[in-house]
PDB file of C-alpha atoms in Angstrom:
ATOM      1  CA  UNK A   1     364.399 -81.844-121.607  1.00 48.00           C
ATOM      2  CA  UNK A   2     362.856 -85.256-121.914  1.00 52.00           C
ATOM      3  CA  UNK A   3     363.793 -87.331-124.987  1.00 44.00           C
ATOM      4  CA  UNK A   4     359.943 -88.119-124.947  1.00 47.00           C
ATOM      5  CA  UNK A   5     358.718 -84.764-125.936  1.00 68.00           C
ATOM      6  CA  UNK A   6     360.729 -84.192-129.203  1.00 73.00           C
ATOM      7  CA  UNK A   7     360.517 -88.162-130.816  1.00 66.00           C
ATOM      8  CA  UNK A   8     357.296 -86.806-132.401  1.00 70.00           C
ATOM      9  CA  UNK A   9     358.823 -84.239-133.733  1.00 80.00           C
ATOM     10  CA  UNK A  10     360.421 -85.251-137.087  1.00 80.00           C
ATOM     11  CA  UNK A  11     359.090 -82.546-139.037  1.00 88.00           C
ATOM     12  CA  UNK A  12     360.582 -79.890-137.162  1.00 93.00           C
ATOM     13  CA  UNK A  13     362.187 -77.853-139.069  1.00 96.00           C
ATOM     14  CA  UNK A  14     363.460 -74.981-136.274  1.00 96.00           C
ATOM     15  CA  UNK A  15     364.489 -75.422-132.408  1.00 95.00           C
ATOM     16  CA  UNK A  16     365.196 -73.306-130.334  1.00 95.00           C
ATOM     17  CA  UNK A  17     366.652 -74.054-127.179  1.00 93.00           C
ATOM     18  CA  UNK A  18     368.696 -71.491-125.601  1.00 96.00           C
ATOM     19  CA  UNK A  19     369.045 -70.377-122.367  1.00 96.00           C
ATOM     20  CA  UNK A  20     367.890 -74.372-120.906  1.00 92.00           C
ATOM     21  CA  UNK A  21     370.299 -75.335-118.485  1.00 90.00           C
ATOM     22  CA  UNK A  22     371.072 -77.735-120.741  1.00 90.00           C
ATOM     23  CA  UNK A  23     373.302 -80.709-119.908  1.00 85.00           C
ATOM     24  CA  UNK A  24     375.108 -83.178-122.237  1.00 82.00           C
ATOM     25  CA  UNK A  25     373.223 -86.089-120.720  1.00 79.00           C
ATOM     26  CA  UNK A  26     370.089 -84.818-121.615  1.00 82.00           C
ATOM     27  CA  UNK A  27     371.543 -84.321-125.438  1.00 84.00           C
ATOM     28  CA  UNK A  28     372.216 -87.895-124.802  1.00 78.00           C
ATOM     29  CA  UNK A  29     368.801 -88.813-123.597  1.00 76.00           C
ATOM     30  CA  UNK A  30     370.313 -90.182-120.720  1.00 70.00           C
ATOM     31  CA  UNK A  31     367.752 -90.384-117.967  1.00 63.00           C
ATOM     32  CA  UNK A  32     369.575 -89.020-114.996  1.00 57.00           C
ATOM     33  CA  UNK A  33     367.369 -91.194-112.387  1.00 53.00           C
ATOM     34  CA  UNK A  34     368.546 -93.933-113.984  1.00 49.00           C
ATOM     35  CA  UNK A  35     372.502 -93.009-113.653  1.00 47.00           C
ATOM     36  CA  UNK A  36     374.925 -92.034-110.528  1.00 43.00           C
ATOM     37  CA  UNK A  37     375.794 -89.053-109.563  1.00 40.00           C
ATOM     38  CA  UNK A  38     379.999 -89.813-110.782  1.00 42.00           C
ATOM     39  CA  UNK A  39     378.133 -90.921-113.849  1.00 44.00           C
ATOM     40  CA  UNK A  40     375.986 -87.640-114.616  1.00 44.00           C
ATOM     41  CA  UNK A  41     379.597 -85.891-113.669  1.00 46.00           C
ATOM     42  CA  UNK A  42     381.677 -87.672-115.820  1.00 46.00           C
ATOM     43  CA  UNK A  43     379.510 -87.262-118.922  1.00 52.00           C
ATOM     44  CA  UNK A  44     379.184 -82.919-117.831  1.00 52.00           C
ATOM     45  CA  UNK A  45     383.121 -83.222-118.966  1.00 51.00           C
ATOM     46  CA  UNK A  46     382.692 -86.152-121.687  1.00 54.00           C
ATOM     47  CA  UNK A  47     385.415 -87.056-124.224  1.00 53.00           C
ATOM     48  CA  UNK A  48     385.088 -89.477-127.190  1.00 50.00           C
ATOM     49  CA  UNK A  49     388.068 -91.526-125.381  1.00 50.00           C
ATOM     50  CA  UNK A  50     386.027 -91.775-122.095  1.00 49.00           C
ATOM     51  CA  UNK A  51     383.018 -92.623-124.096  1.00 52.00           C
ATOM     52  CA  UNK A  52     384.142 -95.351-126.528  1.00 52.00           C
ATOM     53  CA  UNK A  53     384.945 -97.084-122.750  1.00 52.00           C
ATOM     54  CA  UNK A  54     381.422 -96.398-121.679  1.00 54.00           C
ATOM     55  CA  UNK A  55     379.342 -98.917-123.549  1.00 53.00           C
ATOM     56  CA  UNK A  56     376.890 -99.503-120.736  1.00 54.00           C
ATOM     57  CA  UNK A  57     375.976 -95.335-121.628  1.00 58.00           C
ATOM     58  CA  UNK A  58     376.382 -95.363-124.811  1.00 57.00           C
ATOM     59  CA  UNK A  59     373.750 -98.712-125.426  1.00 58.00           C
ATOM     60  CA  UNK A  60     371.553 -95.974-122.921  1.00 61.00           C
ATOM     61  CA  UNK A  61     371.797 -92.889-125.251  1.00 67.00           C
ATOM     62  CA  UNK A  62     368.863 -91.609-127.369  1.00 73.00           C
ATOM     63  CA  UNK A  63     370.330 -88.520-128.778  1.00 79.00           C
ATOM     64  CA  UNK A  64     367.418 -86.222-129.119  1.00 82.00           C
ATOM     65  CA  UNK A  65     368.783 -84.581-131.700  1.00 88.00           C
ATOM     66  CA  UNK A  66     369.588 -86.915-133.721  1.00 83.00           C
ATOM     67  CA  UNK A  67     365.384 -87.770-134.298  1.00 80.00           C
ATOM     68  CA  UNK A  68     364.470 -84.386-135.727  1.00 88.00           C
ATOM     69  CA  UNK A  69     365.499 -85.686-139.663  1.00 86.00           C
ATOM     70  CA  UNK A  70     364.024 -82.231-141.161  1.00 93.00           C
ATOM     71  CA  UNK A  71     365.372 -79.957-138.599  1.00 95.00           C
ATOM     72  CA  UNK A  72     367.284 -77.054-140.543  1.00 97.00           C
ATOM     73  CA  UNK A  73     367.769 -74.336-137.931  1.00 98.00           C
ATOM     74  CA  UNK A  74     369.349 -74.897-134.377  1.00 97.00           C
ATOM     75  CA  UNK A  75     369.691 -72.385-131.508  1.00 97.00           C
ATOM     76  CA  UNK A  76     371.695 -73.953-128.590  1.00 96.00           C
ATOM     77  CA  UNK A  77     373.166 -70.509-127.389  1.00 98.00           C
ATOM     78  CA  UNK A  78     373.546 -69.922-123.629  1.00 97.00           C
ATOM     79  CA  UNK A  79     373.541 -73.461-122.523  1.00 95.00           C
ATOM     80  CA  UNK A  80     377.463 -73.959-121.251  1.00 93.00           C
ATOM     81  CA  UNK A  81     377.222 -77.758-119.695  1.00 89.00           C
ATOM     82  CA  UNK A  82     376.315 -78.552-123.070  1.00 90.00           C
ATOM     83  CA  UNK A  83     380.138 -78.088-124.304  1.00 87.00           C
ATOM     84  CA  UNK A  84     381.223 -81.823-123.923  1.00 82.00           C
ATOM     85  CA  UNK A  85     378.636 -82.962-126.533  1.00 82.00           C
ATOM     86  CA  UNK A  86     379.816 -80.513-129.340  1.00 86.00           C
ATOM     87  CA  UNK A  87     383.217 -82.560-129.340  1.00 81.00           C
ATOM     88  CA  UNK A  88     381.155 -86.024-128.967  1.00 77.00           C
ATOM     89  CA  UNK A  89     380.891 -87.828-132.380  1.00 74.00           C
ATOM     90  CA  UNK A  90     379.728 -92.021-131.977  1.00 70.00           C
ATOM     91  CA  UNK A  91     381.643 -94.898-133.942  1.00 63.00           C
ATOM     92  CA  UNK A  92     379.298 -95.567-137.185  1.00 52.00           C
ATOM     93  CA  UNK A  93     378.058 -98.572-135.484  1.00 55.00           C
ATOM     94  CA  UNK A  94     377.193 -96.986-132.565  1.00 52.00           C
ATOM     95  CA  UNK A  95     375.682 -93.905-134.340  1.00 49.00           C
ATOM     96  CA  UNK A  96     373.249 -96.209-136.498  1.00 50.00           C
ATOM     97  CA  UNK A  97     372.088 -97.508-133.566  1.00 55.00           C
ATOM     98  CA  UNK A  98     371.581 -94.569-131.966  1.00 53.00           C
ATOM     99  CA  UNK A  99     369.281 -93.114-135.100  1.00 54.00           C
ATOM    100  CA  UNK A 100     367.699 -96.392-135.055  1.00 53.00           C
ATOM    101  CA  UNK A 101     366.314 -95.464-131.681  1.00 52.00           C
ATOM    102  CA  UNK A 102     364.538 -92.521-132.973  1.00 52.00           C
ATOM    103  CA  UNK A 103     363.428 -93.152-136.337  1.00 52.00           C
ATOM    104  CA  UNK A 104     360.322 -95.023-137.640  1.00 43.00           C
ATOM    105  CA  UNK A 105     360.922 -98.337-138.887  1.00 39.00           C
ATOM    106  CA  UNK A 106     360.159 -96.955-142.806  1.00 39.00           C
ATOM    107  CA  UNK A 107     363.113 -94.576-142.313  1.00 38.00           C
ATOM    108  CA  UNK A 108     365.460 -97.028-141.372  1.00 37.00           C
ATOM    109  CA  UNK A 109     366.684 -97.592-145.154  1.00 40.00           C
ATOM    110  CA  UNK A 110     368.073 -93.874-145.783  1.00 42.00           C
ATOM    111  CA  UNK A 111     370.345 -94.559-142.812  1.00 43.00           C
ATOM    112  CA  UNK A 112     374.001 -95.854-144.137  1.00 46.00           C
ATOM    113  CA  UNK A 113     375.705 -98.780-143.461  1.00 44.00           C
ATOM    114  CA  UNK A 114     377.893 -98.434-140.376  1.00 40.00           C
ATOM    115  CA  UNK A 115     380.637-100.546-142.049  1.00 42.00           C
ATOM    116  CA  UNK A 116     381.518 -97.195-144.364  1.00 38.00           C
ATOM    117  CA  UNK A 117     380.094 -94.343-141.723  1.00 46.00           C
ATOM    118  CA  UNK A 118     382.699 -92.706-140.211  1.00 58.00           C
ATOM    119  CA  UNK A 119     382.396 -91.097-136.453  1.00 64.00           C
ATOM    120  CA  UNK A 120     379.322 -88.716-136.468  1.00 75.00           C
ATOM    121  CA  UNK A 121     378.699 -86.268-133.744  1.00 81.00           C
ATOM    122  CA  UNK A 122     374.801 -85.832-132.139  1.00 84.00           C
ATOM    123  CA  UNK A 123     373.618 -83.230-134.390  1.00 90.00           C
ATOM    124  CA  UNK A 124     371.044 -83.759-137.172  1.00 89.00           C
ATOM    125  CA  UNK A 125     372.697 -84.044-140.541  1.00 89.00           C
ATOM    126  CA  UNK A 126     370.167 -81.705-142.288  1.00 94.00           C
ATOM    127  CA  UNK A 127     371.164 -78.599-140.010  1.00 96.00           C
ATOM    128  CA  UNK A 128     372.131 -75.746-141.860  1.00 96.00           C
ATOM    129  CA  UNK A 129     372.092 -73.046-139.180  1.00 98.00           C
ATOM    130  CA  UNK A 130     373.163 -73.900-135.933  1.00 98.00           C
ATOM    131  CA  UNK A 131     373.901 -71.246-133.251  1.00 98.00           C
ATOM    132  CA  UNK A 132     376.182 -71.899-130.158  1.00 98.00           C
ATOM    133  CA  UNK A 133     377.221 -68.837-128.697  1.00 98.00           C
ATOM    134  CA  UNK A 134     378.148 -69.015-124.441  1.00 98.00           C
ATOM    135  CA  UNK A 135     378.597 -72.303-124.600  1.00 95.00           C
ATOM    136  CA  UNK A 136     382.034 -72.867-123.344  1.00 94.00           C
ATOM    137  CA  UNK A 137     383.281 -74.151-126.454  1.00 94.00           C
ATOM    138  CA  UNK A 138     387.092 -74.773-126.808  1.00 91.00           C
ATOM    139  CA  UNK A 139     387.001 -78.126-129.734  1.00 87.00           C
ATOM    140  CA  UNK A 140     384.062 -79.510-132.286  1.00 87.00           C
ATOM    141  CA  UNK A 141     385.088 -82.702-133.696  1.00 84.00           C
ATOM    142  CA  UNK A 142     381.278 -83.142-133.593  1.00 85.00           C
ATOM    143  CA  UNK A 143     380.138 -80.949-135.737  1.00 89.00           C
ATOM    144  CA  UNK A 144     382.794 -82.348-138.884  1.00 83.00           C
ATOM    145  CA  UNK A 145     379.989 -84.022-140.296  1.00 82.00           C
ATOM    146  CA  UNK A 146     377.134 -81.971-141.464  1.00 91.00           C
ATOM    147  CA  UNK A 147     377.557 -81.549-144.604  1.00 91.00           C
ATOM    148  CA  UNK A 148     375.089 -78.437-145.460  1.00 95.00           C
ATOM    149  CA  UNK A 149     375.937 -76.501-142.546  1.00 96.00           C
ATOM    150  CA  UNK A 150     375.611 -72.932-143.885  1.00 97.00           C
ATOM    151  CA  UNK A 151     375.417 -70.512-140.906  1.00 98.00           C
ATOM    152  CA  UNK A 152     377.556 -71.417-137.542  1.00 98.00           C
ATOM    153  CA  UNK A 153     377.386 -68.376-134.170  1.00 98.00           C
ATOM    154  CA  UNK A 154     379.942 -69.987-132.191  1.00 98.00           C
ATOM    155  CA  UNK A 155     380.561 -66.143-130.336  1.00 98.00           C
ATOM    156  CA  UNK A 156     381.364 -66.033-126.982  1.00 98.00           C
ATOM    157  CA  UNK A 157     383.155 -69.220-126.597  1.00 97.00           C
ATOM    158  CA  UNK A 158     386.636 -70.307-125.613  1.00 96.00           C
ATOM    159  CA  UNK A 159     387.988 -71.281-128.892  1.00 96.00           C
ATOM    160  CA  UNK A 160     392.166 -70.735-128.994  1.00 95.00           C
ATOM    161  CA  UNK A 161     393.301 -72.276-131.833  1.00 90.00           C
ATOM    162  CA  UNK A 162     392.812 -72.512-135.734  1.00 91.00           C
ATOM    163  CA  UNK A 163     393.214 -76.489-135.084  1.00 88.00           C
ATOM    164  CA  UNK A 164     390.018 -76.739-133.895  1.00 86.00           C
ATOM    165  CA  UNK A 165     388.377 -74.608-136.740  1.00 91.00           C
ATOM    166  CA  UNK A 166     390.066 -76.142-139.658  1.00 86.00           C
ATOM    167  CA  UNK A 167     387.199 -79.306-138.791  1.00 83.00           C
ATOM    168  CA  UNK A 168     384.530 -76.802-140.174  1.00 89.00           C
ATOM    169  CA  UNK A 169     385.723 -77.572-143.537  1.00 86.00           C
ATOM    170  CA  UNK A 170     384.170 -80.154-143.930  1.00 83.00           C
ATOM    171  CA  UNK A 171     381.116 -77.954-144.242  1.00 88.00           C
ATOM    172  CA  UNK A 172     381.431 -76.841-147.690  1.00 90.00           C
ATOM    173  CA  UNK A 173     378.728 -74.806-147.797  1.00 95.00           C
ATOM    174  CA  UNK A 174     379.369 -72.931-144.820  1.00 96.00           C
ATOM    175  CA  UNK A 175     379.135 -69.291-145.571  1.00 97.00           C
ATOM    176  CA  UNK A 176     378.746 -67.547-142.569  1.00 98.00           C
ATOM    177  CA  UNK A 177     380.990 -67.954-139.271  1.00 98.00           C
ATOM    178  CA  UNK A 178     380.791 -65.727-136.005  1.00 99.00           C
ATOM    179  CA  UNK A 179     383.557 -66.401-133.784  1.00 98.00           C
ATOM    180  CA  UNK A 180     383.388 -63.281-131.832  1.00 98.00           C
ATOM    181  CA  UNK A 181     384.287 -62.632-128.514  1.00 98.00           C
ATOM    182  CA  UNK A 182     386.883 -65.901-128.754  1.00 98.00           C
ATOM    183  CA  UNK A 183     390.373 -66.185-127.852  1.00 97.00           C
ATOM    184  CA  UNK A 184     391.614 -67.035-131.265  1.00 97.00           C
ATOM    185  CA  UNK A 185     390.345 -63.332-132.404  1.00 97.00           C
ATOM    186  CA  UNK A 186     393.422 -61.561-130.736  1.00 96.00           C
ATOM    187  CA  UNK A 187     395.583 -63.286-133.039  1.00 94.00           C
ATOM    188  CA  UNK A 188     397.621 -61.490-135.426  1.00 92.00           C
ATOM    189  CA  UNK A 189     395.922 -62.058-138.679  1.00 91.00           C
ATOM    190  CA  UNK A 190     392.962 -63.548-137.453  1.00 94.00           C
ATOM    191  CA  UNK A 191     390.970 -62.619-140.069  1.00 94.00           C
ATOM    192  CA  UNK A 192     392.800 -62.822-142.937  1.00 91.00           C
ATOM    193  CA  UNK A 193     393.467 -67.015-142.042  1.00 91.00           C
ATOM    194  CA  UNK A 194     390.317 -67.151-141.851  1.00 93.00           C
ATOM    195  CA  UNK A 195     389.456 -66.143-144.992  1.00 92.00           C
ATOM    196  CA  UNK A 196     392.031 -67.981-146.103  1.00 90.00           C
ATOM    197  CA  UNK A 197     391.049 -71.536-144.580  1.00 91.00           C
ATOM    198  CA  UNK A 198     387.006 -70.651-145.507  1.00 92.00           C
ATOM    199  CA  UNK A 199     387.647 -69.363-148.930  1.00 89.00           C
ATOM    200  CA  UNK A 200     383.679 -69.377-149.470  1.00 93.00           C
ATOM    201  CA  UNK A 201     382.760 -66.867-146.573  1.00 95.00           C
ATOM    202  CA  UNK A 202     380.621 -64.566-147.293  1.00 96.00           C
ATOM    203  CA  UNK A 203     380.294 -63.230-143.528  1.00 98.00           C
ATOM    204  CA  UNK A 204     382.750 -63.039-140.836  1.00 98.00           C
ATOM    205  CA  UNK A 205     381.924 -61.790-137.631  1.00 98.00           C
ATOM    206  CA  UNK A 206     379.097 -60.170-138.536  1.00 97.00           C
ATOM    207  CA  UNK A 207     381.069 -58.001-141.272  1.00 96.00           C
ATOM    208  CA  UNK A 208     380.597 -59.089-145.034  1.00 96.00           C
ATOM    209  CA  UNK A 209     383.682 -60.227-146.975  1.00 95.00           C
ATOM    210  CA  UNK A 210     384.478 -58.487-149.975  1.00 90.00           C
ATOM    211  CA  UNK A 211     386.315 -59.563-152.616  1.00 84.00           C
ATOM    212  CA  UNK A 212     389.487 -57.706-151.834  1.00 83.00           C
ATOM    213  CA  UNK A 213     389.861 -59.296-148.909  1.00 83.00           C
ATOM    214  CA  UNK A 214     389.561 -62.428-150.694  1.00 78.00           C
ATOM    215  CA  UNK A 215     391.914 -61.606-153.277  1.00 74.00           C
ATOM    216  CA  UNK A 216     394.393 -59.885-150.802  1.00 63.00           C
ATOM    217  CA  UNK A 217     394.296 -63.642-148.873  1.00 55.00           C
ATOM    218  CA  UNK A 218     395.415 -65.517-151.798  1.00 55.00           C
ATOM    219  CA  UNK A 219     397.905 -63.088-152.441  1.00 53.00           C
ATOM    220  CA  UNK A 220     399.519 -63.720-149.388  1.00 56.00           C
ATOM    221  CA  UNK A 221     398.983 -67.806-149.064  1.00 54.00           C
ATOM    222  CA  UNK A 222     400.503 -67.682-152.657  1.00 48.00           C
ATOM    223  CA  UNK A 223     403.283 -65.456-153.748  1.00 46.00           C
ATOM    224  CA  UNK A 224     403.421 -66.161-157.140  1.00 39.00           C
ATOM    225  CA  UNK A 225     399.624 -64.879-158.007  1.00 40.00           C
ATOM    226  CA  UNK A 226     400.718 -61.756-155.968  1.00 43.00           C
ATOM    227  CA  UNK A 227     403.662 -61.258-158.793  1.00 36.00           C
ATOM    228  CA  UNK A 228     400.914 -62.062-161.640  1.00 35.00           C
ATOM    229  CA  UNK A 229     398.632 -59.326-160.303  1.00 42.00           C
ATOM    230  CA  UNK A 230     401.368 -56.674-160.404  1.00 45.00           C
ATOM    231  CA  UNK A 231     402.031 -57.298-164.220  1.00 44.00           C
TER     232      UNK A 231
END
């Protein structure tokens, strides 16, 4: 995928990408002629601690992404080397830049000031759907920051803990979450923390939550309503 093909695309408002081969450099933009080969392997397995050390790639990064300003509706399922840049978010300095680099000089006033951006991940703030399913996902710190994220597929991943999924609440409008086929599903009450930590679910795993299940949740988080509700 060549960074070139999409920069014209700022009024996309669906992607769908699945299935690519997808690699985190070309998420980056990174133009693998123009980096090594320990390069192109160290950014396959990526952190944000190994990045903030690579300035030389990060000035080089056009996150593709990051260009498509009406883009609602990702799907990213099936591409696995892509699981580095999930967990990627960019200092707000660095992230600025980085939009700068894709948006039209008449755009440039919407973005914020770096000075009070926190880190930001690669993804398009306007996404409300994204799907990410077989992608060899075990964290997301980059996906903390998009703030009208309704729908999320992350099934068929290798998620463990509730750690990593307590970033998604930063989402506030997230309503529907598939995390089948995950580690973290074989836990005892599994579904019942989730409801818990997503208290505005209205899917889980491709099963509707009703409002017992809500109630029965904050029964159990907080003893005290359980004793009101048997008055």
């Amino acid at each position: 995928m060549s960074p070139t093909r999409l920069i014209n695309c700022q009024s996309l408002e669906q992607l769908n990408l699945a299935n690519n081969n997808l690699t985190t450099v070309a998420l980056l933009g990174l133009r693998p002629d123009r980096l090594t080969y320990e390069s192109i392997e160290v950014l396959d397995h990526l952190t944000n601690a190994s990045l903030d050390k690579q300035e030389h790639l990060i000035r080089r990064a056009h996150p593709v992404l990051l260009g498509l300003r009406s883009l609602r509706s990702l799907i990213l399922s099936g591409n696995p080397r892509i699981f580095a840049s999930i967990n990627l978010t960019l200092d707000g300095k660095h992230w600025v830049r980085a939009r700068q680099r894709n948006e039209n000089t008449e755009l440039l006033h919407s973005i914020p000031d770096s000075d009070h951006l926190t880190r930001q991940g690669i993804f398009p703030l306007t996404l409300n759907e994204l799907h990410l399913a077989y992608c060899s996902i075990t964290q997301m710190a980059g996906l903390t920051t998009l703030p009208v994220l309704h729908t999320i597929n992350l099934a068929h991943n290798h998620i463990v803990d509730m750690a990593s999924l307590s970033m998604l609440r930063f989402s506030s409008m997230l309503r529907t979450l598939n995390l089948m086929e995950n580690p973290i599903t074989e836990q005892n009450n599994y579904r019942s923390h989730l409801i818990c930590l997503f208290p505005h679910l209205t899917t889980l795993d491709e099963r509707p939550v009703d409002v017992k299940e809500k109630v029965g949740d904050l029964a159990h988080s907080f003893p005290l309503f359980s004793w009101i509700r048997q008055k």
